[in-house]
Short mmCIF file of C-alpha atoms in Angstrom, two decimals:
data_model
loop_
_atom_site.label_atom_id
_atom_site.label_comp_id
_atom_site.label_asym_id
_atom_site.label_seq_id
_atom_site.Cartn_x
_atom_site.Cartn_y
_atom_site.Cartn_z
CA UNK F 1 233.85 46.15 175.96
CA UNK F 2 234.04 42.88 174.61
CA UNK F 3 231.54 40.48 172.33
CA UNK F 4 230.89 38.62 175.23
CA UNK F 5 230.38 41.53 177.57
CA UNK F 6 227.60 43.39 174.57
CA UNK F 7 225.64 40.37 174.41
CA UNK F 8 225.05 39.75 178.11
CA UNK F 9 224.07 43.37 178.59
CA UNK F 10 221.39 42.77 175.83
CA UNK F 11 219.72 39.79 177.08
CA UNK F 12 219.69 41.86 180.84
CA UNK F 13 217.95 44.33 178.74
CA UNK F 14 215.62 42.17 176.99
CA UNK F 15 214.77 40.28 180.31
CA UNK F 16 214.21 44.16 181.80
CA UNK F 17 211.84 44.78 179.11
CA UNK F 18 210.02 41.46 179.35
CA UNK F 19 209.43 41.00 182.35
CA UNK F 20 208.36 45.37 182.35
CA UNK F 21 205.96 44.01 179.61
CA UNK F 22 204.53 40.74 181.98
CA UNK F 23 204.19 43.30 185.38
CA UNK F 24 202.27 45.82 182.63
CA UNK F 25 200.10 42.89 181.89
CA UNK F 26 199.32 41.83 185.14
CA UNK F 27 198.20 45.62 186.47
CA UNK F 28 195.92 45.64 183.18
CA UNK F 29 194.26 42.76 184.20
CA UNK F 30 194.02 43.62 187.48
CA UNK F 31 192.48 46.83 187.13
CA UNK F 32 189.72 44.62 184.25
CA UNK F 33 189.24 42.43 187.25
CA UNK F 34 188.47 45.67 189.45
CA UNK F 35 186.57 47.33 187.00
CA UNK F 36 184.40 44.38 186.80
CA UNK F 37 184.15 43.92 190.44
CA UNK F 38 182.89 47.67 190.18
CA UNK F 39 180.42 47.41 187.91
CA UNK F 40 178.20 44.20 189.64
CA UNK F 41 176.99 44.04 192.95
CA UNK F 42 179.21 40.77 195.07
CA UNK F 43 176.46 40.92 197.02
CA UNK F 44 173.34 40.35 194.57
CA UNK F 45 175.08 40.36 191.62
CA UNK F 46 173.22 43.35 190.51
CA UNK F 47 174.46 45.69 187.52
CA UNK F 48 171.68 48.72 189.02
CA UNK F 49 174.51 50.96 190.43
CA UNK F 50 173.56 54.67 191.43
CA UNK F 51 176.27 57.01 192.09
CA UNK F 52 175.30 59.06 195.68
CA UNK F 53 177.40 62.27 195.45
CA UNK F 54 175.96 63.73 198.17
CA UNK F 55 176.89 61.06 200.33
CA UNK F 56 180.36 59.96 198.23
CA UNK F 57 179.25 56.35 198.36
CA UNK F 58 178.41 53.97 195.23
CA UNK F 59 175.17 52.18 196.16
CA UNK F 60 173.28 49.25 194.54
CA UNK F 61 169.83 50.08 193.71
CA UNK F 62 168.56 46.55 194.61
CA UNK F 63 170.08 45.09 198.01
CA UNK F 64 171.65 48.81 199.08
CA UNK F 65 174.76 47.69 199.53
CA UNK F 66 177.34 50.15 199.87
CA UNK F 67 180.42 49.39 197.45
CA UNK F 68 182.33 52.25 197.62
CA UNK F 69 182.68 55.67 199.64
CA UNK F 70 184.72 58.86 200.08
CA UNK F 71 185.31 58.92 196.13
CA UNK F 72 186.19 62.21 194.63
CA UNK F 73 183.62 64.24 193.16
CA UNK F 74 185.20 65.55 190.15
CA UNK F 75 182.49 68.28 189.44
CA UNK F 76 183.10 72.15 190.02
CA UNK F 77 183.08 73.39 193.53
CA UNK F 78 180.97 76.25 193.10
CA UNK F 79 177.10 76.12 192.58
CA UNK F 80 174.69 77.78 190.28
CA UNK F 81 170.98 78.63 190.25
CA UNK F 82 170.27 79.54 186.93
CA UNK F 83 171.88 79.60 183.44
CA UNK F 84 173.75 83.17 183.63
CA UNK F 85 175.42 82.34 186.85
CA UNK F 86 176.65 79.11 185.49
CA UNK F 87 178.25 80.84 182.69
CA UNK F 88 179.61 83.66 184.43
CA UNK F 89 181.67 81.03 186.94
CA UNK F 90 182.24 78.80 183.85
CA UNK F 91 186.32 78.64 183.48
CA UNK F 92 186.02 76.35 180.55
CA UNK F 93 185.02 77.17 177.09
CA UNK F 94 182.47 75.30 174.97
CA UNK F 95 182.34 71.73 174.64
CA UNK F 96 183.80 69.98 171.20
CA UNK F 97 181.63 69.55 168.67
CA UNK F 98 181.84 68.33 164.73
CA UNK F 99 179.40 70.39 163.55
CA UNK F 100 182.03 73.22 163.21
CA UNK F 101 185.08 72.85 160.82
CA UNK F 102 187.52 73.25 163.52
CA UNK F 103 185.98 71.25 165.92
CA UNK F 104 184.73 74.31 168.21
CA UNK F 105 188.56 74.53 169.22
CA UNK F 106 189.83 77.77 167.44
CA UNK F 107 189.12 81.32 169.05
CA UNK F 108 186.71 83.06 168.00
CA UNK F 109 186.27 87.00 168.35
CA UNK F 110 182.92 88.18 169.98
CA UNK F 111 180.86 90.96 167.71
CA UNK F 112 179.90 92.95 171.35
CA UNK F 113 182.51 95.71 171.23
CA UNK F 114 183.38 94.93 175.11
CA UNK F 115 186.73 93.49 177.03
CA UNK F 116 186.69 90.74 179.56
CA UNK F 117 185.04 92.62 182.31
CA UNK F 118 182.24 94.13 180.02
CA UNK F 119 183.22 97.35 179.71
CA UNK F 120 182.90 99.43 176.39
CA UNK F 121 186.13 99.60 174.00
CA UNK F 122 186.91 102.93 173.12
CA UNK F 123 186.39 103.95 169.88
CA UNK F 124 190.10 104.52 169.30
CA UNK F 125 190.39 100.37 169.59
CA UNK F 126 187.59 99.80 167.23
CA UNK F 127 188.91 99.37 164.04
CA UNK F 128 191.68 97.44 165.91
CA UNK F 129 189.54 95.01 167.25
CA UNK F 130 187.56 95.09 163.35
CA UNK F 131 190.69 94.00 161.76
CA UNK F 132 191.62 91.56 164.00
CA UNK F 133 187.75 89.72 164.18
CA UNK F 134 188.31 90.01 160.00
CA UNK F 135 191.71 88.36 159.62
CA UNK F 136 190.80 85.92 162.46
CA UNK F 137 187.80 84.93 160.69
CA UNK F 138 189.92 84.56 157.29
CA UNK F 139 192.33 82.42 158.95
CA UNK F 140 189.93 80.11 160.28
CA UNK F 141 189.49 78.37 157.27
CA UNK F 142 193.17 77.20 155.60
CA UNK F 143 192.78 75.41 152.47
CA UNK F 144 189.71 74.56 150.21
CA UNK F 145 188.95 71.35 152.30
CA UNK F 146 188.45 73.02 155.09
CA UNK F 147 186.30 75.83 152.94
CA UNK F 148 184.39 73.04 151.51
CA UNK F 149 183.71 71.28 155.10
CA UNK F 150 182.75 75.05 156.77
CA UNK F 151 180.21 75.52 154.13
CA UNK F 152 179.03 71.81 154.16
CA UNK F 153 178.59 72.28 158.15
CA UNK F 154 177.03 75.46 157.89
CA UNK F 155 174.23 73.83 155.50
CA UNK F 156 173.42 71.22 157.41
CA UNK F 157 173.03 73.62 160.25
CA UNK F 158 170.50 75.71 158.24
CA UNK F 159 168.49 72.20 157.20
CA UNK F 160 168.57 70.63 160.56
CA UNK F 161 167.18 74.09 162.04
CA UNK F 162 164.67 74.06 159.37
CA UNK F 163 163.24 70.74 160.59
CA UNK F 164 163.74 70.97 164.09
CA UNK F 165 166.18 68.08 164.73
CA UNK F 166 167.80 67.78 167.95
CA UNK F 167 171.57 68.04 168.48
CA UNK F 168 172.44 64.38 168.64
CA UNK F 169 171.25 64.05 165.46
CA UNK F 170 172.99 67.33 163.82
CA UNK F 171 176.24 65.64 165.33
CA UNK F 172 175.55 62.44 163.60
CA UNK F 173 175.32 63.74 160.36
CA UNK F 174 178.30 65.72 160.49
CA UNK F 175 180.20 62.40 161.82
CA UNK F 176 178.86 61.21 158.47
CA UNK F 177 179.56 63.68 156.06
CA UNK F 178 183.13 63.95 157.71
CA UNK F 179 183.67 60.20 156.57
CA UNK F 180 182.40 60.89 153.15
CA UNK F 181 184.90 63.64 152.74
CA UNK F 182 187.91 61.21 154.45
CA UNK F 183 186.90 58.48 151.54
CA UNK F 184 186.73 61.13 149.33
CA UNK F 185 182.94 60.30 148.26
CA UNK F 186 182.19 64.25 147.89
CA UNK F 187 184.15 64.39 144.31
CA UNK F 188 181.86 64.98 141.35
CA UNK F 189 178.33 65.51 143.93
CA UNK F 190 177.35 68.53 145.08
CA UNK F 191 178.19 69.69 148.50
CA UNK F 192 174.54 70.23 149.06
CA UNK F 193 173.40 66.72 148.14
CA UNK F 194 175.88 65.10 150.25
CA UNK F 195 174.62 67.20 153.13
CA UNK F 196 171.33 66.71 153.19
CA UNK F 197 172.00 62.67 152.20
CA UNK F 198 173.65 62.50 155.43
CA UNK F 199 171.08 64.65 157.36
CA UNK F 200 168.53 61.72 156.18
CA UNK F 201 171.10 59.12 157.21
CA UNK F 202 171.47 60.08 160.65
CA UNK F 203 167.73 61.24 160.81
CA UNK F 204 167.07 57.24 160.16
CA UNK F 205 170.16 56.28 162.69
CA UNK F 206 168.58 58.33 165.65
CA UNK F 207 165.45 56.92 165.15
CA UNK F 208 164.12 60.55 163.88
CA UNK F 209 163.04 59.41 160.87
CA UNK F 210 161.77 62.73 158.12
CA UNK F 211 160.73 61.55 154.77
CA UNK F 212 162.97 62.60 151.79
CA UNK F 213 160.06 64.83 150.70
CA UNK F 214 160.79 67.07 154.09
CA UNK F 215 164.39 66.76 153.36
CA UNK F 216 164.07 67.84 149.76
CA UNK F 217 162.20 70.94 151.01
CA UNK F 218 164.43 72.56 152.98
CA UNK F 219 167.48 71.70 150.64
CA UNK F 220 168.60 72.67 147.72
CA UNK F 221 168.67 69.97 145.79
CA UNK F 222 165.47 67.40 144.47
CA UNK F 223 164.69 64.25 145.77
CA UNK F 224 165.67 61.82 143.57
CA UNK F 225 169.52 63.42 143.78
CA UNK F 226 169.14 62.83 147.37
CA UNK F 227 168.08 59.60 147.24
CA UNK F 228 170.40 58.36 144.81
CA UNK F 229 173.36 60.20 147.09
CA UNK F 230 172.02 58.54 150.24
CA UNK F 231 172.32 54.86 148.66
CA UNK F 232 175.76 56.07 147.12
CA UNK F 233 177.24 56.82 150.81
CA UNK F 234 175.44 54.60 152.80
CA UNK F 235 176.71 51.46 150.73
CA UNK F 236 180.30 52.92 150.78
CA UNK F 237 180.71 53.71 154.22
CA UNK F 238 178.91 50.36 155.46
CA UNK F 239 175.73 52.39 157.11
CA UNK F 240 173.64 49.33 158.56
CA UNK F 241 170.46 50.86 158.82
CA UNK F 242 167.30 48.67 159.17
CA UNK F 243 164.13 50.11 157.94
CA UNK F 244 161.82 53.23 159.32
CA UNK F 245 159.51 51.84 161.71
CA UNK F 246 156.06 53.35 161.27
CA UNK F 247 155.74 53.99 165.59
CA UNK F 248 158.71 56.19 165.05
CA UNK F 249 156.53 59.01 163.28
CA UNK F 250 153.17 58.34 165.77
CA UNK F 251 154.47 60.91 168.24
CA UNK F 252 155.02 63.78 165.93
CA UNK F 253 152.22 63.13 163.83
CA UNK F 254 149.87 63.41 166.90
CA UNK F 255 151.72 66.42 167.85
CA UNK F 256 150.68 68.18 164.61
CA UNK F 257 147.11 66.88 165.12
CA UNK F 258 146.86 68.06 168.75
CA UNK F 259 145.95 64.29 169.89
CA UNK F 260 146.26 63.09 173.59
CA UNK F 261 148.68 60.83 175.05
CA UNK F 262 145.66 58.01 174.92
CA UNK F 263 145.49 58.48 171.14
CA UNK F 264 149.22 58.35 170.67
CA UNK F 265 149.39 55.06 172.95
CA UNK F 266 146.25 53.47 170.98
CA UNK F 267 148.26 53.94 167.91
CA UNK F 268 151.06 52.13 168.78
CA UNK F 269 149.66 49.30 170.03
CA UNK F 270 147.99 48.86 166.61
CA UNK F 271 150.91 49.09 164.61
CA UNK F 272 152.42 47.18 167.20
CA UNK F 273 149.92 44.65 166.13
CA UNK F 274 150.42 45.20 162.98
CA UNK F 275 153.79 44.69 162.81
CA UNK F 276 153.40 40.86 164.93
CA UNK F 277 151.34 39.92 161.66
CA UNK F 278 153.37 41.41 159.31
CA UNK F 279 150.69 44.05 157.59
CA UNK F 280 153.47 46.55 157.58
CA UNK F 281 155.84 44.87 155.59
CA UNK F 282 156.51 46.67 152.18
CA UNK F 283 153.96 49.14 152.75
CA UNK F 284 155.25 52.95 153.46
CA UNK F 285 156.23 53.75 157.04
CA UNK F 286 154.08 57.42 156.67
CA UNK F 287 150.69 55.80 155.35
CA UNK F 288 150.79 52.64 157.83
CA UNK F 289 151.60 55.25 160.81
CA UNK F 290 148.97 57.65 159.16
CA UNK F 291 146.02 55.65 159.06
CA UNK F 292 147.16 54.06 162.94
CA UNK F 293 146.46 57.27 164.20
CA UNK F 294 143.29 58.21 162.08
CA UNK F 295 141.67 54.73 163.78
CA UNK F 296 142.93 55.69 166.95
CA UNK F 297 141.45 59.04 166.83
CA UNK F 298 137.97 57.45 166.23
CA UNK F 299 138.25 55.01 168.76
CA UNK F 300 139.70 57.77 171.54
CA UNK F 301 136.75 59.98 170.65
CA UNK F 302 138.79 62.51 168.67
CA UNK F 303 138.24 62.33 165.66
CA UNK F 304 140.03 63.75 162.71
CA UNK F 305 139.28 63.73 159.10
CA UNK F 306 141.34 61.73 156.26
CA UNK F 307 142.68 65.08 154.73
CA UNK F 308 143.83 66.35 158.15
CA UNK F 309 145.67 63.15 158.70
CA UNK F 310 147.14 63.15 155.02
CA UNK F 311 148.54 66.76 155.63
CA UNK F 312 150.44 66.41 158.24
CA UNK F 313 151.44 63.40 157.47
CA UNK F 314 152.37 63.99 153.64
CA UNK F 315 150.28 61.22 152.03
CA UNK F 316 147.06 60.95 150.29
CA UNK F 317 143.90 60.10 151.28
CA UNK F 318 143.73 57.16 149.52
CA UNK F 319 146.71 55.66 150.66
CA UNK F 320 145.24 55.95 154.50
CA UNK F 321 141.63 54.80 153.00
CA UNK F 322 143.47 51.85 152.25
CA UNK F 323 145.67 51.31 154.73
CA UNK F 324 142.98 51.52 157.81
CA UNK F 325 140.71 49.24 155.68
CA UNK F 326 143.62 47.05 155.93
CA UNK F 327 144.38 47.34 159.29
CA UNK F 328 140.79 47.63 160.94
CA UNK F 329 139.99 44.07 158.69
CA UNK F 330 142.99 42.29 159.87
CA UNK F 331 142.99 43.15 163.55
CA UNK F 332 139.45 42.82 163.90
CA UNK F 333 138.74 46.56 164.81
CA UNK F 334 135.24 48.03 164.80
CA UNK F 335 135.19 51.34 163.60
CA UNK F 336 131.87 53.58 164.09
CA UNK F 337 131.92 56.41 161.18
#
């Protein structure tokens, strides 16, 4: 094959691949363009679109137009009436998670001496089936990063148990702690402060705020090394979190005083207030929310006393003697001792 011959054939081939590239282009757009299409209403120009599965149409909630129909439902095809059932007809294992090491995606060995279909091993596959649970445990964890991260995991399990946080916010701070280990912020801390650090972090990102006096409680570590550790990881992995509104502790602070929904509502609208005049600038987010409630409770006709409010809260009484002073002169509330 000659010069002449090689270069031809490689501008074909370049032409091939451009124009492959262009046609790739235009389906991308296209399907954008479709997407887009799929996502509004042509009709209203509505964004409120409801799924019917039932039906296999895609609806929109304001004019009822019907966009779409005979879509596949990609669910399972058996049903379920109650949590066993779905679990026995389950083919799928557990969902992934990053509050294990692994991600949830190694096997793990069940303690119930039993086979697939329930039945009893004999006790001549026991020590078998011991063994292998032992060295599969062993070989779960590979290398002292891994060790490290189990451990880590496993205490911010324990700590987020201890307080009661949901699971979004469990997975959040093991997101977090996973990015302090891939910056390698962990060297020279303790595992423990780190943990609970990023527990407080993610408490604060999922609007779940606890204090650092809760979080010091259930760790193992004081406050101050928590506080200092939080700053530390929060200003190195760029955490942009604005500061703990005082509404976000009303609800469980009337839970732990057994107030009704008209006490909790009362509350916010003060600090709501509150907030539009700017009384709860650099004040703490505990004693502002605190002494909210405490008026409330007088005004809703359930009243509590200061030292109630200041235990559940975690305050003083003088702080919310202040703080309602404050608030009841500002906002022009009567209060009736």
């Amino acid at each position: 094959m000659t010069e002449v011959e090689k270069l031809k054939q490689l501008q074909l081939q370049r032409e091939a691949l451009k124009k492959r590239g262009e046609q790739q282009i235009k389906e991308k757009e296209k399907k954008r363009t479709e997407e887009t299409v799929q996502s509004t209403c042509p009709e209203c120009g509505s964004r409120q679109l409801v799924h019917d599965y039932e039906r296999a149409e895609l609806v929109c909630q304001n004019c009822g137009l019907v966009l779409d129909e005979e879509f596949i439902d990609r669910g399972p095809e058996w049903r379920a009436f109650d949590h066993d059932q779905r679990m026995k007809r389950s083919r799928v294992g557990a969902p992934m998670t990053f509050t294990i090491h692994d991600k949830g995606l190694s096997t793990m060995i069940d303690w119930r001496n039993r086979d697939s279909y329930g039945r009893a091993i004999s006790s001549k596959n026991r020590a078998q089936l011991y063994r292998l649970r032992k060295w599969q445990r062993r070989i779960r964890v590979s290398n002292a990063t891994e060790r490290n991260l189990a451990f880590a995991l496993s205490e911010l399990d324990r700590m987020a148990s201890a307080l009661g946080l949901p699971r979004n916010v469990r997975e959040t701070a093991a997101v977090v702690y996973r990015d302090a280990v891939d910056k390698n912020l962990i060297r020279g801390r303790s595992i423990e402060g780190v943990a609970a650090a990023a527990l407080y972090a993610a408490c604060r990102q999922c609007s779940v705020p606890r204090t650092l006096d809760e979080i010091a409680e259930v760790s193992r570590v004081s406050r101050k090394e928590i506080g200092r550790t939080y700053r530390f990881i929060s200003r190195e992995l760029g955490l942009k979190l604005l500061p703990t509104s005082p509404i976000d502790y009303v609800p469980r602070f009337c839970s732990g005083l057994n107030l009704k929904g008209e006490v909790q509502s009362r509350a916010v609208e003060i600090l709501r207030q509150a907030g539009e005049r700017e009384l709860t600038s650099g004040r703490g987010p505990t004693g502002v929310a605190a002494a909210a409630i405490y008026i409330s409770s007088i005004l809703g006709g359930e009243r509590r006393t200061q030292r109630e409010v200041a235990e559940v809260a975690g305050v003083t009484e003088v702080t919310i003697r202040n703080r309602y002073k404050e608030l009841a002169e500002k906002l022009d509330i009567e209060i009736i001792l």
